[in-house]
Coordinates of C-alpha atoms in Angstrom, one line a residue:
M1 CA 0.0 -0.1 0.0
T2 CA 1.3 3.4 -0.9
P3 CA 1.9 5.8 1.9
V4 CA -0.6 8.7 2.0
L5 CA 2.0 11.4 1.3
E6 CA 4.4 9.7 -1.1
G7 CA 5.7 12.0 -3.6
L8 CA 5.6 15.2 -1.5
R9 CA 8.8 16.8 -0.9
V10 CA 9.4 19.1 2.1
V11 CA 12.5 21.0 3.0
E12 CA 13.0 21.5 6.8
G13 CA 15.4 24.0 8.4
S14 CA 15.0 23.5 12.1
A15 CA 16.0 23.3 15.7
F16 CA 14.3 22.6 19.1
V17 CA 11.0 20.5 18.9
A18 CA 8.1 21.9 17.1
A19 CA 9.7 22.1 13.6
P20 CA 11.4 18.8 13.6
L21 CA 8.3 17.1 15.0
G22 CA 6.2 18.8 12.3
G23 CA 8.7 17.6 9.6
M24 CA 9.0 14.0 11.1
T25 CA 5.1 13.8 11.1
L26 CA 5.1 14.4 7.4
A27 CA 8.1 11.9 6.8
Q28 CA 6.1 9.1 8.7
L29 CA 3.2 9.6 6.3
G30 CA 5.5 9.2 3.3
A31 CA 6.8 12.6 2.5
E32 CA 10.2 13.1 1.5
V33 CA 11.6 15.5 4.2
I34 CA 15.0 16.8 3.6
R35 CA 16.6 18.5 6.7
F36 CA 19.5 20.8 6.2
D37 CA 22.0 21.8 8.8
A38 CA 25.1 23.6 9.4
I39 CA 28.4 21.6 8.9
G40 CA 28.8 19.9 12.3
G41 CA 25.2 19.9 13.2
G42 CA 22.7 22.6 14.6
L43 CA 21.5 23.5 17.8
D44 CA 19.9 20.1 18.6
Y45 CA 22.4 17.8 17.1
Q46 CA 23.9 17.1 20.6
R47 CA 20.8 17.7 22.7
W48 CA 19.9 15.7 25.8
P49 CA 19.1 12.8 26.4
V50 CA 22.3 11.2 25.1
T51 CA 23.9 7.9 25.2
E52 CA 27.0 7.2 27.2
E53 CA 29.2 8.1 24.1
G54 CA 27.3 11.3 23.8
V55 CA 25.1 10.6 20.8
S56 CA 21.8 12.6 21.1
L57 CA 18.7 10.4 21.5
F58 CA 16.7 13.7 21.0
W59 CA 18.1 13.9 17.4
A60 CA 17.4 10.2 16.8
G61 CA 14.1 10.6 18.0
L62 CA 12.9 13.5 16.2
N63 CA 14.3 13.1 12.8
K64 CA 13.3 9.6 11.8
G65 CA 12.6 9.0 8.2
K66 CA 14.2 12.1 7.0
K67 CA 17.0 12.7 4.6
S68 CA 20.0 15.0 5.9
I69 CA 22.4 17.5 4.1
Q70 CA 25.2 19.3 5.8
V71 CA 26.0 22.8 4.3
D72 CA 28.0 25.8 5.1
L73 CA 25.1 28.2 5.6
R74 CA 27.4 31.2 6.1
S75 CA 28.8 30.9 2.5
E76 CA 27.0 32.2 -0.6
A77 CA 27.5 28.9 -2.3
G78 CA 25.9 27.1 0.5
R79 CA 23.0 29.3 0.8
E80 CA 22.3 29.0 -2.9
I81 CA 22.2 25.2 -2.7
I82 CA 19.7 25.5 0.0
T83 CA 17.7 28.2 -2.0
Q84 CA 17.6 25.9 -4.9
L85 CA 16.5 23.0 -3.0
I86 CA 13.6 24.9 -1.3
T87 CA 12.4 26.3 -4.7
Q88 CA 12.8 23.2 -6.9
P89 CA 10.3 23.3 -9.7
G90 CA 7.5 20.7 -9.8
P91 CA 3.9 20.4 -8.3
D92 CA 5.3 18.3 -5.2
N93 CA 8.2 20.7 -4.5
G94 CA 8.6 24.3 -3.3
I95 CA 7.6 23.4 0.3
F96 CA 9.6 24.9 3.2
L97 CA 8.9 24.3 6.9
S98 CA 11.4 26.1 9.4
N99 CA 11.5 27.8 12.7
F100 CA 14.6 29.9 11.6
P101 CA 14.1 33.6 11.4
E102 CA 12.0 34.5 8.3
S103 CA 14.6 37.1 7.0
S104 CA 17.7 37.7 5.0
W105 CA 18.3 34.9 2.5
L106 CA 15.5 32.7 4.0
S107 CA 12.8 35.5 3.8
Y108 CA 9.6 34.7 2.0
E109 CA 9.9 37.5 -0.3
R110 CA 13.5 36.5 -1.2
L111 CA 12.6 32.8 -1.9
R112 CA 9.5 33.8 -3.5
Q113 CA 11.6 35.4 -6.3
E114 CA 12.8 32.1 -7.3
R115 CA 9.5 30.2 -7.1
E116 CA 6.4 32.4 -7.0
D117 CA 3.9 29.6 -5.7
L118 CA 6.3 28.8 -2.7
I119 CA 4.5 27.4 0.5
Y120 CA 6.6 28.5 3.4
V121 CA 5.5 27.5 7.1
N122 CA 7.3 29.5 9.6
I123 CA 7.1 28.6 13.2
I124 CA 7.9 31.7 15.8
G125 CA 7.8 32.2 19.3
N126 CA 5.4 35.2 20.1
P127 CA 3.1 36.6 17.5
D128 CA 5.3 39.7 17.2
A129 CA 8.2 37.3 16.3
S130 CA 10.2 38.1 19.5
T131 CA 12.0 35.0 21.3
A132 CA 9.9 32.6 23.2
V133 CA 10.2 28.7 23.8
D134 CA 7.8 26.2 25.3
Y135 CA 9.3 26.7 28.8
T136 CA 8.6 30.4 28.7
V137 CA 5.3 30.3 27.0
N138 CA 3.7 27.7 29.6
P139 CA 4.2 30.0 32.5
S140 CA 2.4 32.8 30.8
S141 CA -0.5 30.7 29.7
G142 CA -1.8 30.2 33.4
F143 CA -1.2 26.5 33.6
A144 CA 1.8 26.6 35.7
M145 CA 0.0 28.5 38.5
A146 CA -2.9 25.9 38.4
T147 CA -0.4 23.0 38.5
G148 CA 1.1 21.5 41.7
P149 CA 0.2 20.3 45.4
I150 CA -3.0 21.5 46.9
G151 CA -2.7 24.9 48.6
S152 CA 0.7 25.6 46.8
N153 CA 1.3 29.2 45.7
M154 CA 4.4 28.2 43.9
P155 CA 4.2 27.6 40.1
T156 CA 4.9 24.3 38.8
N157 CA 6.4 23.8 35.3
H158 CA 5.8 20.9 33.2
V159 CA 8.4 18.4 31.8
L160 CA 6.5 17.7 28.5
P161 CA 7.0 20.5 26.1
A162 CA 3.3 20.5 25.4
W163 CA 3.1 23.6 23.3
D164 CA 6.0 22.6 21.0
T165 CA 4.2 19.2 20.6
A166 CA 0.8 21.0 19.5
T167 CA 2.7 23.7 17.6
G168 CA 4.6 21.1 15.4
L169 CA 1.6 19.1 14.8
T170 CA -0.3 22.3 13.9
A171 CA 2.5 23.3 11.6
A172 CA 2.1 19.8 9.6
L173 CA -1.5 20.5 9.3
G174 CA -1.2 24.1 8.1
L175 CA 1.5 22.8 5.5
L176 CA -1.0 20.3 4.1
A177 CA -3.7 22.9 4.2
A178 CA -1.7 25.3 2.1
E179 CA -0.4 22.6 -0.4
R180 CA -4.2 21.7 -0.9
Y181 CA -5.0 25.3 -1.5
R182 CA -1.9 25.5 -4.0
H183 CA -3.2 22.5 -5.6
R184 CA -6.6 24.0 -6.0
T185 CA -5.4 27.5 -7.2
G186 CA -1.9 27.5 -8.0
I187 CA -1.2 30.0 -5.3
G188 CA 1.5 29.5 -2.6
Q189 CA 1.6 31.5 0.6
L190 CA 3.6 32.2 3.9
S191 CA 2.0 30.8 7.0
K192 CA 3.3 31.8 10.4
I193 CA 2.6 29.7 13.7
S194 CA 3.2 31.2 17.1
L195 CA 4.0 29.0 20.1
T196 CA 2.0 31.7 22.3
D197 CA -0.9 31.6 20.0
V198 CA -1.2 27.9 20.0
A199 CA -1.0 28.0 23.8
F200 CA -3.4 30.9 24.4
A201 CA -6.0 29.6 21.8
M202 CA -6.1 26.3 23.9
V203 CA -6.5 28.0 27.2
A204 CA -9.6 29.8 25.5
N205 CA -10.8 26.7 23.7
L206 CA -10.9 24.7 27.1
G207 CA -13.0 27.4 28.5
Y208 CA -10.5 28.7 30.9
M209 CA -10.1 32.0 29.7
A210 CA -13.9 32.8 29.6
Q211 CA -13.8 31.6 33.0
A212 CA -11.5 34.0 34.2
Q213 CA -13.4 36.7 32.5
L214 CA -16.8 35.9 33.9
T215 CA -15.9 34.6 37.3
K216 CA -12.9 36.9 38.2
E217 CA -11.5 33.9 39.8
D218 CA -8.1 32.2 39.3
R219 CA -7.7 28.6 39.3
V220 CA -5.7 27.1 42.2
P221 CA -3.6 23.8 42.1
V222 CA -5.8 20.8 43.1
G223 CA -2.8 18.4 43.1
N224 CA -3.5 15.4 41.0
D225 CA -7.3 15.8 41.1
L226 CA -9.1 16.2 37.9
Y227 CA -10.8 19.5 37.9
G228 CA -14.5 19.5 37.5
A229 CA -15.1 15.7 37.6
F230 CA -13.8 12.8 39.7
G231 CA -10.4 11.8 39.2
R232 CA -7.8 11.1 41.7
D233 CA -4.5 9.2 42.5
F234 CA -4.3 6.4 44.9
A235 CA -1.7 4.1 46.5
T236 CA -1.9 0.4 46.0
K237 CA -0.8 -2.3 48.4
D238 CA 2.6 -2.8 46.9
D239 CA 3.4 0.9 47.0
R240 CA 2.5 1.7 43.6
R241 CA 0.1 4.5 42.4
I242 CA -2.6 4.7 39.9
M243 CA -5.0 7.5 38.5
V244 CA -8.7 6.7 38.4
V245 CA -10.9 8.9 36.2
A246 CA -14.8 9.0 36.0
I247 CA -16.0 11.5 33.7
S248 CA -18.8 9.9 31.7
K249 CA -21.7 8.1 33.7
R250 CA -20.4 4.7 32.2
Q251 CA -17.0 5.3 33.7
W252 CA -18.5 6.3 37.0
Q253 CA -20.7 3.1 37.3
S254 CA -17.6 1.0 36.2
L255 CA -15.5 2.5 39.0
V256 CA -18.0 2.3 41.9
E257 CA -18.8 -1.1 41.1
A258 CA -15.1 -2.2 40.6
T259 CA -14.3 -0.7 44.1
D260 CA -17.3 -1.9 45.8
I261 CA -18.7 1.5 47.1
V262 CA -22.2 1.4 45.5
E263 CA -23.8 1.0 48.9
H264 CA -22.0 4.2 50.3
L265 CA -23.3 6.6 47.6
P266 CA -26.8 7.4 49.1
A267 CA -25.1 8.5 52.2
I268 CA -22.7 10.7 50.5
E269 CA -25.5 12.4 48.4
K270 CA -27.6 12.9 51.5
A271 CA -24.9 14.4 53.7
L272 CA -23.5 16.7 51.2
G273 CA -26.7 17.4 49.2
V274 CA -25.3 16.3 45.7
D275 CA -26.3 14.1 42.8
L276 CA -23.5 11.8 42.2
S277 CA -24.8 11.2 38.6
K278 CA -23.7 14.7 37.7
E279 CA -20.0 15.2 36.8
G280 CA -19.8 18.7 38.7
D281 CA -21.2 17.1 41.9
R282 CA -18.7 14.3 41.9
W283 CA -16.1 16.9 41.8
D284 CA -17.8 18.6 44.9
A285 CA -17.7 15.3 46.8
R286 CA -14.4 14.1 45.6
D287 CA -13.0 13.9 49.1
A288 CA -16.0 11.9 50.5
I289 CA -15.8 9.6 47.5
A290 CA -12.1 9.1 47.8
S291 CA -12.5 8.1 51.5
F292 CA -14.5 5.1 50.7
M293 CA -12.7 4.2 47.5
A294 CA -9.0 4.4 49.1
P295 CA -9.4 1.3 51.3
F296 CA -10.3 -1.0 48.5
I297 CA -7.3 0.1 46.4
E298 CA -4.8 0.1 49.3
D299 CA -5.8 -3.4 50.0
H300 CA -4.9 -4.8 46.5
T301 CA -1.6 -4.8 44.5
L302 CA -1.4 -3.1 41.2
E303 CA -1.7 -6.5 39.3
E304 CA -4.8 -7.3 41.1
I305 CA -6.1 -3.8 40.4
A306 CA -5.3 -4.1 36.8
E307 CA -7.1 -7.4 36.5
T308 CA -10.2 -6.2 38.4
F309 CA -10.5 -2.7 36.9
D310 CA -9.9 -4.1 33.3
A311 CA -12.6 -6.6 33.6
K312 CA -15.1 -3.8 34.8
G313 CA -13.9 -1.3 32.1
V314 CA -12.6 1.2 34.5
C315 CA -10.7 4.2 33.0
W316 CA -7.5 4.1 35.0
G317 CA -3.8 4.1 34.5
P318 CA -0.8 3.3 36.6
Y319 CA 2.0 6.1 37.5
Q320 CA 5.3 4.7 36.2
T321 CA 8.7 5.7 35.3
F322 CA 10.1 5.8 31.6
T323 CA 12.1 2.6 32.6
Q324 CA 8.8 0.9 33.9
L325 CA 7.0 2.1 30.7
V326 CA 9.6 0.3 28.6
N327 CA 10.1 -2.7 30.7
E328 CA 6.6 -3.4 32.1
D329 CA 3.8 -1.8 29.9
R330 CA 2.8 -4.1 27.0
R331 CA 0.9 -1.2 25.3
A332 CA 4.3 0.1 24.3
T333 CA 5.8 -3.1 23.3
V334 CA 4.4 -6.4 22.2
N335 CA 0.9 -5.3 21.9
N336 CA 1.4 -2.2 20.0
P337 CA 1.8 -2.3 16.0
M338 CA 3.1 1.2 16.2
F339 CA 6.3 0.2 17.8
D340 CA 9.2 -1.8 16.4
K341 CA 12.9 -2.3 17.2
I342 CA 15.2 -0.3 14.8
D343 CA 18.9 -0.3 14.5
Q344 CA 19.7 3.6 15.0
P345 CA 23.2 4.4 13.7
G346 CA 25.4 5.3 16.6
V347 CA 22.8 4.5 19.0
G348 CA 22.2 0.7 18.9
R349 CA 18.8 -1.4 18.7
I350 CA 16.0 0.6 20.1
L351 CA 12.3 0.6 20.3
A352 CA 10.7 3.2 18.1
P353 CA 7.4 4.4 16.9
G354 CA 6.0 4.8 13.5
S355 CA 3.2 7.3 13.0
P356 CA 0.3 7.1 15.5
L357 CA -2.2 7.4 12.6
S358 CA -3.5 4.2 11.1
F359 CA -5.7 3.9 8.0
S360 CA -7.9 1.1 6.5
E361 CA -6.6 1.5 3.1
I362 CA -3.0 3.2 3.5
D363 CA 0.1 1.7 4.9
R364 CA 1.3 3.9 7.7
G365 CA 4.7 2.1 7.3
Q366 CA 7.1 0.7 9.9
P367 CA 9.5 2.9 12.2
T368 CA 12.4 4.3 10.3
V369 CA 15.8 5.4 11.6
A370 CA 17.1 8.9 11.7
P371 CA 19.6 9.8 9.4
R372 CA 23.2 10.4 10.2
L373 CA 24.1 14.1 9.9
G374 CA 24.8 14.7 6.1
E375 CA 24.1 11.1 5.1
H376 CA 22.2 12.2 1.8
T377 CA 24.3 15.1 0.9
D378 CA 25.6 13.6 -2.3
E379 CA 22.4 12.1 -3.2
I380 CA 20.6 15.4 -2.8
L381 CA 23.2 17.3 -4.9
L382 CA 23.4 14.7 -7.5
E383 CA 19.9 13.4 -7.9
M384 CA 17.7 16.2 -6.8
L385 CA 19.7 19.3 -7.9
S386 CA 21.2 17.5 -11.0
M387 CA 24.8 18.6 -10.1
T388 CA 27.7 16.5 -11.8
S389 CA 30.2 14.6 -9.7
T390 CA 33.1 17.0 -10.6
E391 CA 30.7 19.8 -9.1
V392 CA 30.0 18.0 -5.9
G393 CA 33.6 17.1 -5.6
K394 CA 34.6 20.5 -5.7
L395 CA 31.9 21.7 -3.1
H396 CA 33.3 19.2 -0.7
D397 CA 36.9 20.4 -1.5
D398 CA 35.9 24.0 -0.7
G399 CA 34.2 23.1 2.4
V400 CA 30.7 24.1 1.2
V401 CA 29.1 20.7 1.9
A402 CA 30.1 17.6 4.0
G403 CA 28.9 14.0 3.9
P404 CA 28.3 11.7 6.9
Q405 CA 30.8 11.3 9.7
S406 CA 32.6 8.0 9.7

């Protein structure tokens, strides 16, 4: 089966998370994504986590399925190579994804002189193009002030770069939307995506911005409780922790049956004046509910909880470390067709995901390795830019390009 984006060629100039993720998302769906870097690697070529030998697992993780070319980006000859690559003719070419500054030789207007219908997706920090990264955007979004232990007045940052992730996926979507528009009209365009806009849009979409406007009240940290419904973490008999969630009526019924607290619900409703069939009332009564639920969970091991909860259809999940995820959770190993083991150059044999998307009529493909830096330099110059071997050799001799490191 043919990958859904086969034939589409995207040139990527990137660093950090969002842009590489956007490019990899497209590559995993079959697009030919060509990443260019300065000779020796860009900002994220050695980013942590790394192997004991210092090889970046970050790089290996976010560049799967791409092609790599090393170019001296400070030289006119190097910049000309990248310009030609970005603006190649053909209906499936002329598409550029980047989080580099949209200026100078990489400006939309400059590149558009070489190809009028260019599609250029540019990821920026703030809407005014000033600098921002996920870890500065999240504090300003309000989430850090609503995260942390109950009663805390100290902000709690997240570990997951959520806004980078959302922005990268939005960038991939925007690129495909622009390509669809060009396919219909013949017109290219520049699309800018701000990390801050992505974050603030979600604050509004979830209703938190309207809540602040209408109630004039700030959200306070509630620990691991699920705001507005019943969801809480509990300790098991063997000192593991689990999270249970009951948002829908079915989830609630499954949970109370599995923990054997059905008989206590009328007393809770009477004492607190709540209707536990309602999501908001379960939030109001969360401490009382938890007081009856905790003894059951504390009296069973994680394995016993898993057996009981799964049989009843409870919505739950274990707290686990990354190591426990890899070694104990079958959803990330033998039972998940998204994952397979790959031999990543410089790293070794590792478990890696393909695309999270699956299709009934289209092959989503198997996980692929990330390229060695500059692995495809000669292929790109010879086959895509139609240079001669002599011309390519001279570029190497002059230090304009570089191939893979041995």
